Amino acid sequence: TLVNGAADVVAADSTGIYWSGASPTNAQALGVYELAAGTTSVVQLAPHSTILRLVVDDTNVYFVVYGAQSSIMTVPKGGGSATTLYVDDYVQAIAVDGSSLYALLAGDATASTGRIVRMPKPGGAASVFAERLSYPTDIVLDDGYVYCADFNAAAIVKIAK
C-alpha cells in the first residue's frame, strides 16, 4: 500500500504518484507518493470535497473541482496555493502538453454542444479548439494530436493540434 486513506483519483509521472482523497488524518487532500524517497506528503489540504480529475506536468498538478460549476485549478508539485485557471458548467476532463491546458466540456448530451477549449498552462484566455462534439467524456494528447472519446457518437475523435 502506497497511500493510506481513500484515494479517489490518481495521476503519475516519473517522480511520483499524485492522488486526491482523504488523507491519513481524514481531511480532503491532494497528495504525492514520492517514488525515489518512498514517502507520502500532502501537496495541499483541499477544501474542495470533490476532485475528480488530475493531471501533472514537470512543475504543477492540475485538477478539476466539481461544485455549482466546475473549476480547473493548479498547484505547484511542491505545495503552495491553488490557482483557479478556468470555470465552466461542464468540465469533464483535462490534459496538458508543453504549453497548453486542454479542457473537455461535455455540454448537453442531447444537443451536440460538447467542445474542447485550449488555454495557456499559466492561465489566460481560453479559445475553442473543437466544437459540436456529441457527448465527449475523456481526452488524451500526444505530440501532434488530441484524442477525444465521444460517448454518443461511439467514437474516438482525432484532432490535429
mmCIF file of C-alpha atoms in Angstrom:
data_model
loop_
_atom_site.group_PDB
_atom_site.id
_atom_site.type_symbol
_atom_site.label_atom_id
_atom_site.label_comp_id
_atom_site.label_asym_id
_atom_site.label_seq_id
_atom_site.Cartn_x
_atom_site.Cartn_y
_atom_site.Cartn_z
ATOM 1 C CA THR A 1 0.000 0.000 0.000
ATOM 2 C CA LEU A 2 1.480 3.324 -1.068
ATOM 3 C CA VAL A 3 -1.137 5.659 0.417
ATOM 4 C CA ASN A 4 -3.336 5.078 3.443
ATOM 5 C CA GLY A 5 -6.740 6.702 3.179
ATOM 6 C CA ALA A 6 -9.242 6.906 0.371
ATOM 7 C CA ALA A 7 -7.719 7.827 -2.998
ATOM 8 C CA ASP A 8 -10.400 8.911 -5.457
ATOM 9 C CA VAL A 9 -8.234 9.781 -8.464
ATOM 10 C CA VAL A 10 -4.572 9.340 -9.388
ATOM 11 C CA ALA A 11 -2.045 10.704 -11.868
ATOM 12 C CA ALA A 12 1.609 9.793 -12.275
ATOM 13 C CA ASP A 13 4.889 10.990 -13.688
ATOM 14 C CA SER A 14 8.468 9.790 -13.356
ATOM 15 C CA THR A 15 8.818 11.253 -9.846
ATOM 16 C CA GLY A 16 5.581 10.418 -8.090
ATOM 17 C CA ILE A 17 2.049 9.139 -7.836
ATOM 18 C CA TYR A 18 -0.334 12.041 -7.213
ATOM 19 C CA TRP A 19 -3.698 11.418 -5.592
ATOM 20 C CA SER A 20 -6.778 13.138 -4.280
ATOM 21 C CA GLY A 21 -8.963 11.854 -1.486
ATOM 22 C CA ALA A 22 -8.929 11.504 2.261
ATOM 23 C CA SER A 23 -5.524 11.984 3.883
ATOM 24 C CA PRO A 24 -4.390 9.751 6.772
ATOM 25 C CA THR A 25 -5.954 12.330 9.121
ATOM 26 C CA ASN A 26 -9.212 12.087 7.111
ATOM 27 C CA ALA A 27 -9.005 15.638 5.726
ATOM 28 C CA GLN A 28 -9.523 16.029 1.974
ATOM 29 C CA ALA A 29 -6.101 16.317 0.388
ATOM 30 C CA LEU A 30 -4.121 16.442 -2.806
ATOM 31 C CA GLY A 31 -1.005 14.407 -2.127
ATOM 32 C CA VAL A 32 2.018 12.728 -3.656
ATOM 33 C CA TYR A 33 3.811 9.460 -3.078
ATOM 34 C CA GLU A 34 7.406 10.301 -3.976
ATOM 35 C CA LEU A 35 8.877 7.317 -5.795
ATOM 36 C CA ALA A 36 12.577 7.962 -5.041
ATOM 37 C CA ALA A 37 12.046 8.642 -1.330
ATOM 38 C CA GLY A 38 9.223 6.173 -0.794
ATOM 39 C CA THR A 39 7.319 8.757 1.224
ATOM 40 C CA THR A 40 3.887 10.335 1.075
ATOM 41 C CA SER A 41 3.296 14.034 1.545
ATOM 42 C CA VAL A 42 0.384 16.407 1.169
ATOM 43 C CA VAL A 43 0.697 18.920 -1.664
ATOM 44 C CA GLN A 44 -2.392 20.770 -0.465
ATOM 45 C CA LEU A 45 -5.194 20.211 2.004
ATOM 46 C CA ALA A 46 -8.143 20.664 -0.282
ATOM 47 C CA PRO A 47 -11.223 22.481 0.949
ATOM 48 C CA HIS A 48 -12.842 21.022 -2.163
ATOM 49 C CA SER A 49 -14.556 17.740 -1.399
ATOM 50 C CA THR A 50 -14.900 16.587 -4.991
ATOM 51 C CA ILE A 51 -11.742 16.482 -7.091
ATOM 52 C CA LEU A 52 -12.412 14.078 -9.931
ATOM 53 C CA ARG A 53 -9.622 14.641 -12.461
ATOM 54 C CA LEU A 54 -5.850 15.065 -12.028
ATOM 55 C CA VAL A 55 -3.007 15.595 -14.483
ATOM 56 C CA VAL A 56 0.621 16.576 -13.880
ATOM 57 C CA ASP A 57 3.433 18.181 -15.810
ATOM 58 C CA ASP A 58 7.048 18.934 -14.831
ATOM 59 C CA THR A 59 6.123 21.575 -12.238
ATOM 60 C CA ASN A 60 2.392 21.546 -11.460
ATOM 61 C CA VAL A 61 -0.628 19.428 -10.612
ATOM 62 C CA TYR A 62 -3.833 20.386 -12.453
ATOM 63 C CA PHE A 63 -7.208 19.272 -11.141
ATOM 64 C CA VAL A 64 -10.930 19.667 -11.730
ATOM 65 C CA VAL A 65 -13.114 20.592 -8.773
ATOM 66 C CA TYR A 66 -16.819 19.870 -9.090
ATOM 67 C CA GLY A 67 -19.359 22.135 -7.422
ATOM 68 C CA ALA A 68 -22.064 24.516 -8.611
ATOM 69 C CA GLN A 69 -19.691 24.999 -11.527
ATOM 70 C CA SER A 70 -16.564 23.056 -12.442
ATOM 71 C CA SER A 71 -13.228 24.756 -11.844
ATOM 72 C CA ILE A 72 -9.837 23.841 -13.248
ATOM 73 C CA MET A 73 -7.183 24.617 -10.667
ATOM 74 C CA THR A 74 -3.426 24.205 -10.415
ATOM 75 C CA VAL A 75 -0.942 23.965 -7.574
ATOM 76 C CA PRO A 76 2.861 23.576 -7.672
ATOM 77 C CA LYS A 77 4.016 19.984 -7.165
ATOM 78 C CA GLY A 78 5.926 21.043 -4.058
ATOM 79 C CA GLY A 79 2.813 22.587 -2.496
ATOM 80 C CA GLY A 80 1.505 26.096 -2.172
ATOM 81 C CA SER A 81 -1.625 27.988 -3.012
ATOM 82 C CA ALA A 82 -4.023 26.720 -5.639
ATOM 83 C CA THR A 83 -4.885 28.986 -8.554
ATOM 84 C CA THR A 84 -8.151 28.825 -10.498
ATOM 85 C CA LEU A 85 -7.458 28.750 -14.238
ATOM 86 C CA TYR A 86 -10.907 28.216 -15.747
ATOM 87 C CA VAL A 87 -14.556 27.865 -14.687
ATOM 88 C CA ASP A 88 -17.388 26.280 -16.692
ATOM 89 C CA ASP A 89 -20.531 24.254 -16.045
ATOM 90 C CA TYR A 90 -19.383 21.179 -17.937
ATOM 91 C CA VAL A 91 -15.657 20.405 -17.404
ATOM 92 C CA GLN A 92 -15.445 16.656 -17.940
ATOM 93 C CA ALA A 93 -11.702 16.049 -18.357
ATOM 94 C CA ILE A 94 -8.369 17.845 -18.760
ATOM 95 C CA ALA A 95 -4.998 17.218 -20.391
ATOM 96 C CA VAL A 96 -1.744 19.185 -20.688
ATOM 97 C CA ASP A 97 1.149 19.348 -23.118
ATOM 98 C CA GLY A 98 4.291 21.508 -23.102
ATOM 99 C CA SER A 99 2.483 24.838 -23.331
ATOM 100 C CA SER A 100 -1.281 24.352 -23.170
ATOM 101 C CA LEU A 101 -4.048 23.009 -20.995
ATOM 102 C CA TYR A 102 -6.991 21.385 -22.801
ATOM 103 C CA ALA A 103 -10.407 21.179 -21.167
ATOM 104 C CA LEU A 104 -13.112 18.865 -22.403
ATOM 105 C CA LEU A 105 -16.530 20.409 -21.864
ATOM 106 C CA ALA A 106 -19.307 17.832 -22.035
ATOM 107 C CA GLY A 107 -22.167 20.192 -22.851
ATOM 108 C CA ASP A 108 -25.728 18.952 -23.262
ATOM 109 C CA ALA A 109 -25.765 15.228 -24.089
ATOM 110 C CA THR A 110 -28.779 15.660 -26.385
ATOM 111 C CA ALA A 111 -27.698 18.754 -28.297
ATOM 112 C CA SER A 112 -24.110 18.091 -29.510
ATOM 113 C CA THR A 113 -22.785 21.090 -27.581
ATOM 114 C CA GLY A 114 -19.614 19.406 -26.328
ATOM 115 C CA ARG A 115 -16.373 21.187 -27.060
ATOM 116 C CA ILE A 116 -12.684 21.342 -26.255
ATOM 117 C CA VAL A 117 -11.072 24.594 -25.189
ATOM 118 C CA ARG A 118 -7.347 25.315 -25.056
ATOM 119 C CA MET A 119 -5.568 27.852 -22.837
ATOM 120 C CA PRO A 120 -2.026 28.658 -21.741
ATOM 121 C CA LYS A 121 -0.971 26.493 -18.768
ATOM 122 C CA PRO A 122 -0.186 29.509 -16.559
ATOM 123 C CA GLY A 123 -3.736 30.785 -17.151
ATOM 124 C CA GLY A 124 -5.254 33.223 -19.578
ATOM 125 C CA ALA A 125 -7.987 33.315 -22.164
ATOM 126 C CA ALA A 126 -9.392 30.014 -23.385
ATOM 127 C CA SER A 127 -10.104 29.545 -27.080
ATOM 128 C CA VAL A 128 -12.386 26.979 -28.668
ATOM 129 C CA PHE A 129 -10.259 24.176 -30.094
ATOM 130 C CA ALA A 130 -13.054 21.830 -31.246
ATOM 131 C CA GLU A 131 -16.837 22.024 -31.045
ATOM 132 C CA ARG A 132 -20.100 20.254 -31.895
ATOM 133 C CA LEU A 133 -18.967 17.077 -30.148
ATOM 134 C CA SER A 134 -21.898 14.807 -29.359
ATOM 135 C CA TYR A 135 -21.111 13.906 -25.727
ATOM 136 C CA PRO A 136 -17.361 13.874 -25.059
ATOM 137 C CA THR A 137 -16.214 12.003 -21.965
ATOM 138 C CA ASP A 138 -12.400 11.885 -21.930
ATOM 139 C CA ILE A 139 -9.333 13.389 -23.590
ATOM 140 C CA VAL A 140 -5.662 12.462 -24.098
ATOM 141 C CA LEU A 141 -2.828 14.039 -26.071
ATOM 142 C CA ASP A 142 0.293 13.083 -27.934
ATOM 143 C CA ASP A 143 2.794 15.358 -29.682
ATOM 144 C CA GLY A 144 0.607 16.067 -32.688
ATOM 145 C CA TYR A 145 -2.999 15.225 -31.816
ATOM 146 C CA VAL A 146 -5.816 15.491 -29.323
ATOM 147 C CA TYR A 147 -7.919 12.338 -28.916
ATOM 148 C CA CYS A 148 -11.420 12.584 -27.535
ATOM 149 C CA ALA A 149 -13.797 9.809 -26.518
ATOM 150 C CA ASP A 150 -17.273 10.798 -27.742
ATOM 151 C CA PHE A 151 -19.829 8.605 -25.994
ATOM 152 C CA ASN A 152 -22.939 9.399 -28.053
ATOM 153 C CA ALA A 153 -21.016 9.134 -31.327
ATOM 154 C CA ALA A 154 -19.486 5.817 -30.133
ATOM 155 C CA ALA A 155 -16.156 7.056 -31.476
ATOM 156 C CA ILE A 156 -12.671 8.254 -30.658
ATOM 157 C CA VAL A 157 -12.146 11.562 -32.429
ATOM 158 C CA LYS A 158 -8.606 12.539 -33.567
ATOM 159 C CA ILE A 159 -7.929 16.271 -33.959
ATOM 160 C CA ALA A 160 -4.620 17.777 -35.134
ATOM 161 C CA LYS A 161 -3.129 20.318 -32.758
#
